Amino acid sequence: MDDEYSKVLDKTKEIVLNVGEIVKEAFEQRENKLSGLEIKENNSSNLVTETDKKVERILNEKLKELFPNYLFVGEETTGESKTNKINLTDKPTWVIDPIDGTTNFVHGFPYICISVALVVNKEPVIGVIYNPILNNMYYGQKGKGSFLNGKSLPLYKNNPLNSLSQSSIMTEYGYHRDPETVDKILKTIRNIVLSPAQAVRSMGSAALNMCHVATGNIDCYYEIGIHAWDIAAASLIVKEAGGAVVGYKRPENLNKDILVCDEPIDILKRHVLCIRCLSEGKNQQSKLLCELREKLIDFPIESD
Ligand code: IPD
């Protein structure tokens, strides 16, 4: 199976590189940015462009041609469905975001990527994330490590991280625009700034944020409100780089011997919290994840 997935990974990288050309070209010609721009769910901060739809359609066609038995879940296809829900089974399924960072794409900020994961038994086994503007390709396979443009990740792991007060943390404000929820998101950021973290950053692409955690130049990333297609490929890439990816809370009834950094994550639950590889090891990762969890203000959110 491993060998088969290695071949699938190679083909996926090729397909993603090719569709990257379409995204790059559209990005460079975005002076017409308002044509074909749609607002999702009546929320002016949640955008979709013609390019998102086109790229998703092409990825779907190309992947189906090569792997006819694999199922497909894409951000835009799900958005157009009646239920707006993902039906994720145990069967091999592509989970895809054609452009993660659509708002950046619209504004011409080059922090965008195509994110493609192959998920089997609800767990990502292959992840490919490509920023065609900066020409950075992150990819990985379960049990085989993860890479940035051919270099093994993490690139940096020896910076000590004894406490949150030494950390650089990424998060996103997300798409929530009701004042109560925004207050909770800001309260979390306040808690973290006062922890006191060295830096709190927000760049507009959940998948690329997580790739920085995998690279080791950002210590942690968290967000509530993300979708499975934002984090599926990235969680594989972070884990294969020795990082940990968990939810906001410990899953119920989990054996108490399982370390926090080894908790399973349900990619449909719309919470994510991750930490980079630490030379201090898993206990230190777990300790810092617990510290971070104490700062997070949770709010109810419908699963994907
Ligand atoms: C969004 C981006 C954003 C994050 C949202 C995501 P999209 O994805 O990753 O940074 O805050 O939660 O949904 O809409 O650009 O594909």
XYZ file of C-alpha atoms and ligand atoms in Angstrom:
320
model
C 0.000 0.000 0.000
C 2.863 2.345 0.920
C 4.345 1.949 -2.546
C 0.987 2.476 -4.162
C 0.518 5.684 -2.167
C 4.016 6.857 -3.171
C 2.916 6.645 -6.797
C -0.358 8.396 -5.981
C 1.635 11.155 -4.256
C 3.879 11.660 -7.322
C 0.896 11.912 -9.646
C -0.923 14.261 -7.266
C 2.094 16.593 -7.116
C 2.176 16.678 -10.913
C -1.535 17.516 -11.177
C -1.296 20.201 -8.487
C 1.766 21.770 -10.163
C -0.195 21.987 -13.415
C -3.298 23.584 -11.913
C -0.936 25.931 -10.069
C -0.299 27.557 -13.464
C -3.994 28.427 -13.744
C -4.040 29.956 -10.266
C -0.834 31.915 -10.923
C -2.108 33.286 -14.203
C -5.440 34.301 -12.656
C -3.580 35.910 -9.737
C -1.420 37.938 -12.098
C -4.437 39.110 -14.078
C -6.546 39.958 -11.088
C -7.140 43.576 -12.055
C -10.532 42.174 -13.141
C -10.888 40.747 -9.669
C -14.509 41.765 -9.142
C -15.762 39.842 -12.149
C -17.059 36.437 -11.122
C -16.631 37.175 -7.426
C -19.322 35.709 -5.210
C -20.145 36.072 -1.553
C -20.897 32.883 0.366
C -23.643 32.497 2.968
C -24.491 36.193 2.743
C -21.191 37.017 4.464
C -19.096 39.640 2.656
C -15.898 38.254 4.232
C -16.470 34.757 2.779
C -15.577 34.903 -0.910
C -15.472 32.520 -3.847
C -14.059 33.323 -7.281
C -14.446 31.774 -10.712
C -10.883 30.484 -10.303
C -11.800 28.542 -7.130
C -14.574 26.797 -9.065
C -12.506 26.186 -12.192
C -9.548 24.743 -10.267
C -11.798 22.464 -8.228
C -13.512 21.207 -11.403
C -10.171 20.467 -13.096
C -8.735 18.745 -10.008
C -11.858 16.615 -9.772
C -11.628 15.620 -13.479
C -7.883 14.874 -13.466
C -7.936 12.915 -10.205
C -10.980 10.899 -11.337
C -9.260 10.046 -14.614
C -6.276 8.559 -12.757
C -8.000 7.195 -9.648
C -11.592 6.376 -10.655
C -12.390 4.595 -7.370
C -11.524 7.442 -5.050
C -14.308 9.721 -3.836
C -14.112 13.498 -3.921
C -14.929 16.272 -1.443
C -14.174 19.861 -2.452
C -14.860 23.195 -0.788
C -16.847 24.617 -3.687
C -18.753 21.430 -4.570
C -19.790 21.068 -0.916
C -20.794 24.754 -0.807
C -23.084 24.193 -3.782
C -24.726 21.094 -2.319
C -28.133 21.275 -0.598
C -26.923 20.232 2.844
C -23.564 22.011 2.814
C -22.310 18.948 4.694
C -19.437 16.572 3.988
C -20.304 12.907 3.762
C -16.920 11.427 4.676
C -16.843 7.624 4.715
C -13.920 5.272 5.360
C -13.319 4.929 1.592
C -10.331 6.713 -0.001
C -11.504 10.282 -0.586
C -9.816 13.381 -1.957
C -10.398 16.355 0.316
C -9.602 19.519 -1.571
C -9.427 23.274 -1.225
C -8.844 24.720 -4.734
C -7.615 28.022 -3.260
C -6.989 28.318 0.447
C -6.667 32.034 1.104
C -9.331 33.166 -1.371
C -9.502 36.628 0.242
C -5.725 36.993 -0.224
C -6.158 35.883 -3.838
C -8.786 38.578 -4.415
C -6.594 41.255 -2.814
C -3.389 40.174 -4.548
C -1.615 39.066 -1.350
C 0.572 36.138 -2.400
C -0.200 33.879 0.588
C -2.474 31.378 -1.148
C -2.307 27.688 -1.950
C -3.986 24.692 -3.481
C -4.518 22.001 -0.862
C -5.124 18.346 -1.750
C -5.360 15.449 0.714
C -6.128 11.794 0.249
C -8.080 10.642 3.299
C -8.535 6.935 4.098
C -10.535 5.725 7.115
C -11.091 9.417 7.842
C -7.345 9.936 8.261
C -5.157 11.873 5.801
C -2.504 9.622 4.203
C -1.226 11.997 1.512
C -1.013 15.772 1.539
C 0.060 18.224 -1.171
C -0.027 21.993 -0.628
C 1.277 24.322 -3.307
C 1.710 28.082 -3.332
C 2.155 28.764 -7.068
C 3.034 32.431 -6.538
C 5.995 31.804 -4.243
C 6.636 28.401 -5.837
C 6.595 26.492 -2.554
C 5.393 22.918 -2.626
C 4.830 21.120 0.686
C 3.943 17.442 0.564
C 4.014 14.268 2.600
C 2.878 10.709 2.921
C 1.876 8.884 6.090
C 4.927 7.198 7.611
C 7.283 8.657 4.977
C 7.925 12.200 6.188
C 7.048 15.564 4.737
C 8.985 17.957 2.541
C 9.211 21.499 1.230
C 10.510 21.627 -2.360
C 12.374 18.362 -1.757
C 13.881 19.327 1.636
C 12.870 17.225 4.593
C 10.718 18.992 7.211
C 11.130 20.443 9.732
C 13.797 22.814 8.487
C 14.143 24.229 12.024
C 13.621 22.323 15.237
C 16.393 23.256 17.597
C 15.072 26.576 18.879
C 14.197 25.834 22.492
C 10.563 26.295 23.441
C 10.208 26.194 27.192
C 7.054 28.200 27.512
C 4.454 30.131 25.551
C 6.385 33.287 26.421
C 9.023 32.204 23.889
C 6.555 31.374 21.170
C 5.414 32.755 17.854
C 1.785 31.764 17.295
C -0.456 31.966 14.262
C -4.206 32.195 14.166
C -6.975 33.623 11.961
C -9.918 35.891 12.704
C -12.059 33.627 10.476
C -15.384 34.493 8.892
C -17.502 35.080 11.989
C -19.040 38.520 12.021
C -21.490 38.383 14.925
C -20.188 40.588 17.759
C -20.429 37.937 20.512
C -18.330 35.417 18.575
C -15.848 38.075 17.475
C -15.433 39.054 21.155
C -14.573 35.450 22.026
C -12.028 35.226 19.192
C -10.443 38.501 20.292
C -10.451 37.432 23.945
C -8.474 34.333 22.984
C -5.978 36.487 21.083
C -5.750 38.802 24.121
C -5.070 35.819 26.420
C -2.292 34.655 24.135
C -0.701 38.077 23.652
C -0.683 38.430 27.447
C 0.730 34.912 27.999
C 2.976 36.749 26.833
C 3.673 35.184 23.424
C 6.532 36.778 21.486
C 4.359 37.153 18.384
C 0.807 36.521 17.189
C 0.414 36.428 13.389
C -2.530 36.155 11.002
C -1.834 35.674 7.276
C -5.074 34.372 5.737
C -4.470 30.722 4.828
C -4.985 27.998 7.415
C -3.161 25.418 5.271
C -0.059 27.592 4.787
C -0.062 28.569 8.468
C 0.158 24.889 9.314
C 2.941 24.419 6.742
C 4.944 27.000 8.703
C 4.405 24.921 11.836
C 5.674 21.906 9.852
C 8.675 23.944 8.685
C 9.379 24.987 12.257
C 9.401 28.773 11.774
C 6.059 29.194 13.575
C 5.602 27.390 16.891
C 1.837 26.925 17.060
C -1.323 27.567 15.099
C -4.919 27.393 16.274
C -8.299 28.257 14.815
C -11.959 27.516 15.405
C -14.145 27.657 12.288
C -11.820 25.992 9.771
C -13.179 23.243 7.505
C -11.846 19.769 6.701
C -10.450 20.948 3.317
C -8.401 23.683 5.050
C -6.579 21.267 7.355
C -6.663 17.739 5.864
C -3.441 17.937 3.810
C -1.735 20.241 6.301
C -2.361 17.997 9.310
C -0.576 15.125 7.546
C 2.332 17.431 6.654
C 2.643 18.758 10.237
C 2.491 15.285 11.804
C 5.022 13.854 9.366
C 7.327 16.736 10.308
C 7.199 15.629 13.961
C 4.572 18.178 14.968
C 1.258 17.483 16.676
C -2.271 18.317 15.494
C -5.181 18.051 17.920
C -8.612 19.549 18.592
C -9.509 22.295 21.075
C -10.491 19.652 23.657
C -9.362 16.154 24.507
C -11.730 13.646 22.866
C -14.058 12.009 25.397
C -13.235 8.547 26.778
C -9.697 8.555 25.443
C -7.309 6.263 27.309
C -5.540 8.446 29.857
C -2.130 7.057 28.829
C -2.407 8.709 25.418
C -0.328 11.862 25.420
C -2.034 15.109 24.417
C 0.219 15.387 21.363
C -0.957 11.931 20.214
C -4.684 12.593 20.554
C -6.557 11.787 17.346
C -8.166 14.737 15.565
C -11.542 14.604 13.854
C -11.036 16.762 10.747
C -14.790 17.457 10.512
C -15.054 19.135 13.914
C -13.787 22.565 12.781
C -11.240 23.055 15.596
C -7.504 22.831 15.196
C -4.503 23.343 17.426
C -1.017 22.379 16.387
C 2.569 22.652 17.530
C 5.881 22.182 15.732
C 8.443 19.444 16.264
C 10.416 20.163 19.453
C 13.864 18.831 20.245
C 12.581 18.655 23.874
C 10.174 15.905 22.735
C 6.558 14.855 23.071
C 6.061 15.630 26.764
C 7.033 19.227 26.134
C 4.709 19.399 23.110
C 1.892 18.052 25.288
C 2.614 20.500 28.104
C 2.537 23.494 25.752
C -0.630 22.277 23.999
C -2.325 22.094 27.423
C -1.130 25.617 28.275
C -2.464 26.890 24.985
C -5.803 25.094 25.437
C -6.305 26.967 28.698
C -6.194 30.253 26.756
C -8.699 29.236 24.054
C -12.271 30.423 24.346
C -14.475 27.834 22.727
C -17.865 28.449 21.122
C -20.391 26.071 19.589
C -19.871 25.428 15.902
C -21.609 23.037 13.531
C -19.397 20.217 12.237
C -18.713 19.885 8.518
C -10.035 30.076 4.833
C -8.634 30.514 5.138
C -8.653 31.434 6.336
C -9.264 30.757 7.556
C -10.633 30.198 7.243
C -10.548 29.297 6.014
P -10.605 29.799 2.225
O -10.086 29.261 3.684
O -7.823 29.415 5.401
O -7.363 31.797 6.694
O -9.419 31.696 8.585
O -11.073 29.454 8.365
O -11.828 28.777 5.735
O -12.016 30.255 2.395
O -9.706 30.888 1.827
O -10.496 28.582 1.368
